[in-house]
mmCIF file of N, CA and C in Angstrom:
data_model
loop_
_atom_site.group_PDB
_atom_site.id
_atom_site.type_symbol
_atom_site.label_atom_id
_atom_site.label_comp_id
_atom_site.label_asym_id
_atom_site.label_seq_id
_atom_site.Cartn_x
_atom_site.Cartn_y
_atom_site.Cartn_z
ATOM 1 N N UNK A 4 99.422 181.892 212.063
ATOM 2 C CA UNK A 4 100.513 181.151 211.438
ATOM 3 C C UNK A 4 101.687 182.073 211.118
ATOM 4 N N UNK A 5 101.397 183.285 210.689
ATOM 5 C CA UNK A 5 102.476 184.226 210.371
ATOM 6 C C UNK A 5 103.320 184.507 211.605
ATOM 7 N N UNK A 6 102.680 184.607 212.768
ATOM 8 C CA UNK A 6 103.423 184.849 214.008
ATOM 9 C C UNK A 6 104.330 183.669 214.325
ATOM 10 N N UNK A 7 103.859 182.441 214.065
ATOM 11 C CA UNK A 7 104.690 181.257 214.314
ATOM 12 C C UNK A 7 105.905 181.245 213.396
ATOM 13 N N UNK A 8 105.720 181.642 212.138
ATOM 14 C CA UNK A 8 106.840 181.693 211.193
ATOM 15 C C UNK A 8 107.857 182.731 211.657
ATOM 16 N N UNK A 9 107.389 183.872 212.137
ATOM 17 C CA UNK A 9 108.294 184.908 212.649
ATOM 18 C C UNK A 9 109.102 184.400 213.836
ATOM 19 N N UNK A 10 108.512 183.468 214.607
ATOM 20 C CA UNK A 10 109.192 182.897 215.770
ATOM 21 C C UNK A 10 110.138 181.766 215.384
ATOM 22 N N UNK A 11 110.131 181.367 214.113
ATOM 23 C CA UNK A 11 111.061 180.343 213.661
ATOM 24 C C UNK A 11 110.435 179.040 213.207
ATOM 25 N N UNK A 12 109.120 178.909 213.244
ATOM 26 C CA UNK A 12 108.444 177.696 212.785
ATOM 27 C C UNK A 12 108.588 177.576 211.276
ATOM 28 N N UNK A 13 109.241 176.504 210.829
ATOM 29 C CA UNK A 13 109.464 176.317 209.389
ATOM 30 C C UNK A 13 109.195 174.867 208.973
ATOM 31 N N UNK A 14 108.238 174.206 209.604
ATOM 32 C CA UNK A 14 107.956 172.805 209.323
ATOM 33 C C UNK A 14 106.971 172.675 208.153
ATOM 34 N N UNK A 15 107.374 173.188 206.988
ATOM 35 C CA UNK A 15 106.558 173.099 205.778
ATOM 36 C C UNK A 15 107.476 173.210 204.571
ATOM 37 N N UNK A 16 106.994 172.723 203.439
ATOM 38 C CA UNK A 16 107.788 172.708 202.212
ATOM 39 C C UNK A 16 107.328 173.735 201.185
ATOM 40 N N UNK A 17 106.071 174.161 201.270
ATOM 41 C CA UNK A 17 105.497 175.076 200.285
ATOM 42 C C UNK A 17 104.603 176.076 201.016
ATOM 43 N N UNK A 18 104.594 177.306 200.547
ATOM 44 C CA UNK A 18 103.673 178.317 201.072
ATOM 45 C C UNK A 18 102.714 178.690 199.949
ATOM 46 N N UNK A 19 101.422 178.531 200.224
ATOM 47 C CA UNK A 19 100.378 178.871 199.259
ATOM 48 C C UNK A 19 99.531 179.975 199.882
ATOM 49 N N UNK A 20 99.223 181.001 199.106
ATOM 50 C CA UNK A 20 98.461 182.133 199.631
ATOM 51 C C UNK A 20 97.462 182.634 198.603
ATOM 52 N N UNK A 21 96.401 183.238 199.099
ATOM 53 C CA UNK A 21 95.460 183.924 198.222
ATOM 54 C C UNK A 21 95.990 185.335 197.983
ATOM 55 N N UNK A 22 95.558 185.977 196.912
ATOM 56 C CA UNK A 22 96.058 187.330 196.641
ATOM 57 C C UNK A 22 95.835 188.312 197.796
ATOM 58 N N UNK A 23 94.683 188.214 198.472
ATOM 59 C CA UNK A 23 94.427 189.146 199.570
ATOM 60 C C UNK A 23 95.265 188.839 200.810
ATOM 61 N N UNK A 24 95.761 187.616 200.944
ATOM 62 C CA UNK A 24 96.615 187.250 202.085
ATOM 63 C C UNK A 24 98.062 187.670 201.872
ATOM 64 N N UNK A 25 98.397 188.126 200.684
ATOM 65 C CA UNK A 25 99.787 188.496 200.398
ATOM 66 C C UNK A 25 100.250 189.702 201.215
ATOM 67 N N UNK A 26 99.330 190.494 201.744
ATOM 68 C CA UNK A 26 99.722 191.594 202.624
ATOM 69 C C UNK A 26 100.418 191.044 203.864
ATOM 70 N N UNK A 27 99.868 189.975 204.419
ATOM 71 C CA UNK A 27 100.452 189.345 205.608
ATOM 72 C C UNK A 27 101.695 188.554 205.224
ATOM 73 N N UNK A 28 101.598 187.774 204.159
ATOM 74 C CA UNK A 28 102.724 186.939 203.729
ATOM 75 C C UNK A 28 103.900 187.808 203.296
ATOM 76 N N UNK A 29 103.622 188.946 202.697
ATOM 77 C CA UNK A 29 104.681 189.851 202.265
ATOM 78 C C UNK A 29 105.564 190.313 203.407
ATOM 79 N N UNK A 30 104.996 190.401 204.604
ATOM 80 C CA UNK A 30 105.774 190.787 205.780
ATOM 81 C C UNK A 30 106.778 189.706 206.173
ATOM 82 N N UNK A 31 106.588 188.502 205.658
ATOM 83 C CA UNK A 31 107.488 187.386 205.959
ATOM 84 C C UNK A 31 108.541 187.205 204.873
ATOM 85 N N UNK A 32 108.626 188.144 203.950
ATOM 86 C CA UNK A 32 109.538 188.035 202.811
ATOM 87 C C UNK A 32 110.986 187.806 203.195
ATOM 88 N N UNK A 33 111.452 188.449 204.257
ATOM 89 C CA UNK A 33 112.850 188.281 204.662
ATOM 90 C C UNK A 33 113.112 186.890 205.210
ATOM 91 N N UNK A 34 112.078 186.218 205.670
ATOM 92 C CA UNK A 34 112.225 184.859 206.197
ATOM 93 C C UNK A 34 112.013 183.838 205.081
ATOM 94 N N UNK A 35 110.933 184.001 204.316
ATOM 95 C CA UNK A 35 110.572 183.027 203.282
ATOM 96 C C UNK A 35 111.408 183.163 202.014
ATOM 97 N N UNK A 36 111.739 184.384 201.634
ATOM 98 C CA UNK A 36 112.463 184.628 200.384
ATOM 99 C C UNK A 36 113.773 183.881 200.261
ATOM 100 N N UNK A 37 114.692 184.008 201.223
ATOM 101 C CA UNK A 37 115.978 183.313 201.113
ATOM 102 C C UNK A 37 115.858 181.789 201.078
ATOM 103 N N UNK A 38 114.751 181.265 201.590
ATOM 104 C CA UNK A 38 114.537 179.815 201.595
ATOM 105 C C UNK A 38 113.799 179.340 200.340
ATOM 106 N N UNK A 39 113.466 180.275 199.456
ATOM 107 C CA UNK A 39 112.753 179.926 198.230
ATOM 108 C C UNK A 39 111.302 179.565 198.467
ATOM 109 N N UNK A 40 110.715 180.056 199.548
ATOM 110 C CA UNK A 40 109.348 179.696 199.908
ATOM 111 C C UNK A 40 108.330 180.809 199.683
ATOM 112 N N UNK A 41 108.776 181.949 199.199
ATOM 113 C CA UNK A 41 107.855 183.074 199.005
ATOM 114 C C UNK A 41 106.865 182.733 197.895
ATOM 115 N N UNK A 42 105.560 182.829 198.170
ATOM 116 C CA UNK A 42 104.564 182.529 197.136
ATOM 117 C C UNK A 42 104.718 183.446 195.927
ATOM 118 N N UNK A 43 104.405 182.877 194.752
ATOM 119 C CA UNK A 43 104.595 183.600 193.502
ATOM 120 C C UNK A 43 103.472 183.210 192.540
ATOM 121 N N UNK A 44 102.752 184.164 191.979
ATOM 122 C CA UNK A 44 101.676 183.813 191.050
ATOM 123 C C UNK A 44 102.165 183.093 189.798
ATOM 124 N N UNK A 45 103.411 183.333 189.385
ATOM 125 C CA UNK A 45 103.939 182.684 188.179
ATOM 126 C C UNK A 45 104.046 181.174 188.341
ATOM 127 N N UNK A 46 104.255 180.708 189.571
ATOM 128 C CA UNK A 46 104.397 179.263 189.790
ATOM 129 C C UNK A 46 103.147 178.665 190.432
ATOM 130 N N UNK A 47 102.103 179.481 190.595
ATOM 131 C CA UNK A 47 100.829 178.968 191.079
ATOM 132 C C UNK A 47 100.677 178.900 192.580
ATOM 133 N N UNK A 48 101.585 179.497 193.334
ATOM 134 C CA UNK A 48 101.461 179.459 194.790
ATOM 135 C C UNK A 48 100.725 180.679 195.342
ATOM 136 N N UNK A 49 100.387 181.626 194.483
ATOM 137 C CA UNK A 49 99.451 182.700 194.836
ATOM 138 C C UNK A 49 98.256 182.504 193.929
ATOM 139 N N UNK A 50 97.134 182.106 194.521
ATOM 140 C CA UNK A 50 95.970 181.767 193.712
ATOM 141 C C UNK A 50 94.697 181.916 194.536
ATOM 142 N N UNK A 51 93.636 182.342 193.894
ATOM 143 C CA UNK A 51 92.332 182.389 194.550
ATOM 144 C C UNK A 51 91.774 180.979 194.694
ATOM 145 N N UNK A 52 92.231 180.061 193.844
ATOM 146 C CA UNK A 52 91.801 178.662 193.884
ATOM 147 C C UNK A 52 92.815 177.859 194.702
ATOM 148 N N UNK A 53 92.694 177.949 196.019
ATOM 149 C CA UNK A 53 93.666 177.323 196.918
ATOM 150 C C UNK A 53 93.645 175.802 196.795
ATOM 151 N N UNK A 54 92.476 175.210 196.605
ATOM 152 C CA UNK A 54 92.403 173.747 196.535
ATOM 153 C C UNK A 54 93.218 173.202 195.364
ATOM 154 N N UNK A 55 93.170 173.855 194.216
ATOM 155 C CA UNK A 55 93.969 173.420 193.068
ATOM 156 C C UNK A 55 95.453 173.610 193.340
ATOM 157 N N UNK A 56 95.816 174.713 193.959
ATOM 158 C CA UNK A 56 97.222 174.964 194.280
ATOM 159 C C UNK A 56 97.758 173.908 195.242
ATOM 160 N N UNK A 57 96.949 173.518 196.214
ATOM 161 C CA UNK A 57 97.363 172.478 197.169
ATOM 162 C C UNK A 57 97.494 171.135 196.462
ATOM 163 N N UNK A 58 96.540 170.807 195.587
ATOM 164 C CA UNK A 58 96.619 169.543 194.839
ATOM 165 C C UNK A 58 97.890 169.493 193.999
ATOM 166 N N UNK A 59 98.221 170.588 193.330
ATOM 167 C CA UNK A 59 99.436 170.633 192.515
ATOM 168 C C UNK A 59 100.684 170.466 193.371
ATOM 169 N N UNK A 60 100.710 171.112 194.519
ATOM 170 C CA UNK A 60 101.873 171.015 195.404
ATOM 171 C C UNK A 60 102.035 169.594 195.928
ATOM 172 N N UNK A 61 100.930 168.961 196.309
ATOM 173 C CA UNK A 61 100.995 167.590 196.826
ATOM 174 C C UNK A 61 101.339 166.590 195.731
ATOM 175 N N UNK A 62 100.989 166.909 194.497
ATOM 176 C CA UNK A 62 101.276 166.006 193.383
ATOM 177 C C UNK A 62 102.736 166.073 192.963
ATOM 178 N N UNK A 63 103.493 166.967 193.578
ATOM 179 C CA UNK A 63 104.916 167.055 193.259
ATOM 180 C C UNK A 63 105.225 168.026 192.141
ATOM 181 N N UNK A 64 104.448 169.076 192.035
ATOM 182 C CA UNK A 64 104.693 170.097 191.015
ATOM 183 C C UNK A 64 106.135 170.589 191.127
ATOM 184 N N UNK A 65 106.841 170.549 190.027
ATOM 185 C CA UNK A 65 108.252 170.940 190.009
ATOM 186 C C UNK A 65 108.379 172.370 189.510
ATOM 187 N N UNK A 66 109.152 173.152 190.220
ATOM 188 C CA UNK A 66 109.417 174.523 189.808
ATOM 189 C C UNK A 66 110.891 174.621 189.455
ATOM 190 N N UNK A 67 111.169 175.137 188.281
ATOM 191 C CA UNK A 67 112.562 175.339 187.904
ATOM 192 C C UNK A 67 112.672 176.643 187.138
ATOM 193 N N UNK A 68 113.862 177.172 187.124
ATOM 194 C CA UNK A 68 114.119 178.396 186.366
ATOM 195 C C UNK A 68 115.557 178.367 185.892
ATOM 196 N N UNK A 69 115.829 179.184 184.906
ATOM 197 C CA UNK A 69 117.195 179.301 184.412
ATOM 198 C C UNK A 69 117.659 180.732 184.611
ATOM 199 N N UNK A 70 118.948 180.875 184.849
ATOM 200 C CA UNK A 70 119.478 182.229 184.983
ATOM 201 C C UNK A 70 120.047 182.685 183.647
ATOM 202 N N UNK A 71 120.663 183.847 183.625
ATOM 203 C CA UNK A 71 121.170 184.416 182.373
ATOM 204 C C UNK A 71 122.265 183.569 181.746
ATOM 205 N N UNK A 72 122.964 182.783 182.559
ATOM 206 C CA UNK A 72 124.030 181.927 182.050
ATOM 207 C C UNK A 72 123.505 180.573 181.579
ATOM 208 N N UNK A 73 122.183 180.346 181.706
ATOM 209 C CA UNK A 73 121.604 179.082 181.278
ATOM 210 C C UNK A 73 121.672 177.991 182.332
ATOM 211 N N UNK A 74 122.001 178.352 183.556
ATOM 212 C CA UNK A 74 122.080 177.374 184.636
ATOM 213 C C UNK A 74 120.675 177.112 185.165
ATOM 214 N N UNK A 75 120.313 175.829 185.268
ATOM 215 C CA UNK A 75 118.995 175.439 185.755
ATOM 216 C C UNK A 75 119.017 175.411 187.275
ATOM 217 N N UNK A 76 118.032 176.069 187.886
ATOM 218 C CA UNK A 76 117.872 176.048 189.333
ATOM 219 C C UNK A 76 116.584 175.307 189.632
ATOM 220 N N UNK A 77 116.697 174.187 190.355
ATOM 221 C CA UNK A 77 115.542 173.341 190.595
ATOM 222 C C UNK A 77 115.746 172.537 191.874
ATOM 223 N N UNK A 78 114.680 172.321 192.593
ATOM 224 C CA UNK A 78 114.721 171.451 193.763
ATOM 225 C C UNK A 78 114.511 170.021 193.286
ATOM 226 N N UNK A 79 115.376 169.116 193.715
ATOM 227 C CA UNK A 79 115.225 167.717 193.293
ATOM 228 C C UNK A 79 114.713 166.836 194.425
ATOM 229 N N UNK A 80 114.432 167.417 195.571
ATOM 230 C CA UNK A 80 113.899 166.629 196.668
ATOM 231 C C UNK A 80 113.807 167.432 197.944
ATOM 232 N N UNK A 81 113.455 166.712 198.979
ATOM 233 C CA UNK A 81 113.333 167.306 200.306
ATOM 234 C C UNK A 81 114.323 166.619 201.233
ATOM 235 N N UNK A 82 114.511 167.195 202.399
ATOM 236 C CA UNK A 82 115.463 166.641 203.363
ATOM 237 C C UNK A 82 115.072 165.223 203.779
ATOM 238 N N UNK A 83 113.796 164.895 203.690
ATOM 239 C CA UNK A 83 113.327 163.572 204.101
ATOM 240 C C UNK A 83 113.534 162.503 203.024
ATOM 241 N N UNK A 84 113.943 162.875 201.818
ATOM 242 C CA UNK A 84 114.133 161.920 200.728
ATOM 243 C C UNK A 84 115.384 161.082 200.959
ATOM 244 N N UNK A 85 115.327 159.844 200.488
ATOM 245 C CA UNK A 85 116.501 158.968 200.547
ATOM 246 C C UNK A 85 117.446 159.338 199.403
ATOM 247 N N UNK A 86 118.714 158.936 199.504
ATOM 248 C CA UNK A 86 119.637 159.201 198.390
ATOM 249 C C UNK A 86 119.148 158.613 197.066
ATOM 250 N N UNK A 87 118.489 157.472 197.119
ATOM 251 C CA UNK A 87 117.981 156.845 195.900
ATOM 252 C C UNK A 87 116.879 157.698 195.266
ATOM 253 N N UNK A 88 116.006 158.266 196.100
ATOM 254 C CA UNK A 88 114.944 159.126 195.586
ATOM 255 C C UNK A 88 115.522 160.395 194.962
ATOM 256 N N UNK A 89 116.528 160.963 195.604
ATOM 257 C CA UNK A 89 117.171 162.160 195.062
ATOM 258 C C UNK A 89 117.832 161.861 193.723
ATOM 259 N N UNK A 90 118.497 160.705 193.645
ATOM 260 C CA UNK A 90 119.160 160.320 192.397
ATOM 261 C C UNK A 90 118.130 160.136 191.282
ATOM 262 N N UNK A 91 117.014 159.484 191.596
ATOM 263 C CA UNK A 91 115.970 159.266 190.594
ATOM 264 C C UNK A 91 115.404 160.600 190.097
ATOM 265 N N UNK A 92 115.220 161.540 190.997
ATOM 266 C CA UNK A 92 114.713 162.854 190.592
ATOM 267 C C UNK A 92 115.718 163.604 189.732
ATOM 268 N N UNK A 93 116.997 163.503 190.058
ATOM 269 C CA UNK A 93 118.032 164.166 189.267
ATOM 270 C C UNK A 93 118.095 163.575 187.861
ATOM 271 N N UNK A 94 118.017 162.264 187.765
ATOM 272 C CA UNK A 94 118.034 161.605 186.457
ATOM 273 C C UNK A 94 116.811 162.036 185.641
ATOM 274 N N UNK A 95 115.645 162.117 186.283
ATOM 275 C CA UNK A 95 114.432 162.544 185.581
ATOM 276 C C UNK A 95 114.561 163.979 185.082
ATOM 277 N N UNK A 96 115.192 164.839 185.856
ATOM 278 C CA UNK A 96 115.389 166.226 185.436
ATOM 279 C C UNK A 96 116.306 166.302 184.223
ATOM 280 N N UNK A 97 117.359 165.519 184.224
ATOM 281 C CA UNK A 97 118.328 165.536 183.130
ATOM 282 C C UNK A 97 117.713 164.992 181.844
ATOM 283 N N UNK A 98 116.912 163.954 181.974
ATOM 284 C CA UNK A 98 116.298 163.347 180.784
ATOM 285 C C UNK A 98 115.192 164.227 180.280
#
């Protein structure tokens, strides 16, 4: 799979890895990092319990962070979402 990603395969929304697989995934940092797909233990995408991480990702686990200026950075949807779905997610984030 890592070779396919290096060739440009990006048909996924989340990358989940075990700690020992991070050696391979780390080599993809220049590809995954700018797209916000690099696994991170703080958000649960690097875990020895892969089944729980997958369940959380499929359940719509939301990841957000704030920068030093207090600006919230968060994904409110995917490219496949309708405008109505994106609007509903944005309203839910604000509330």
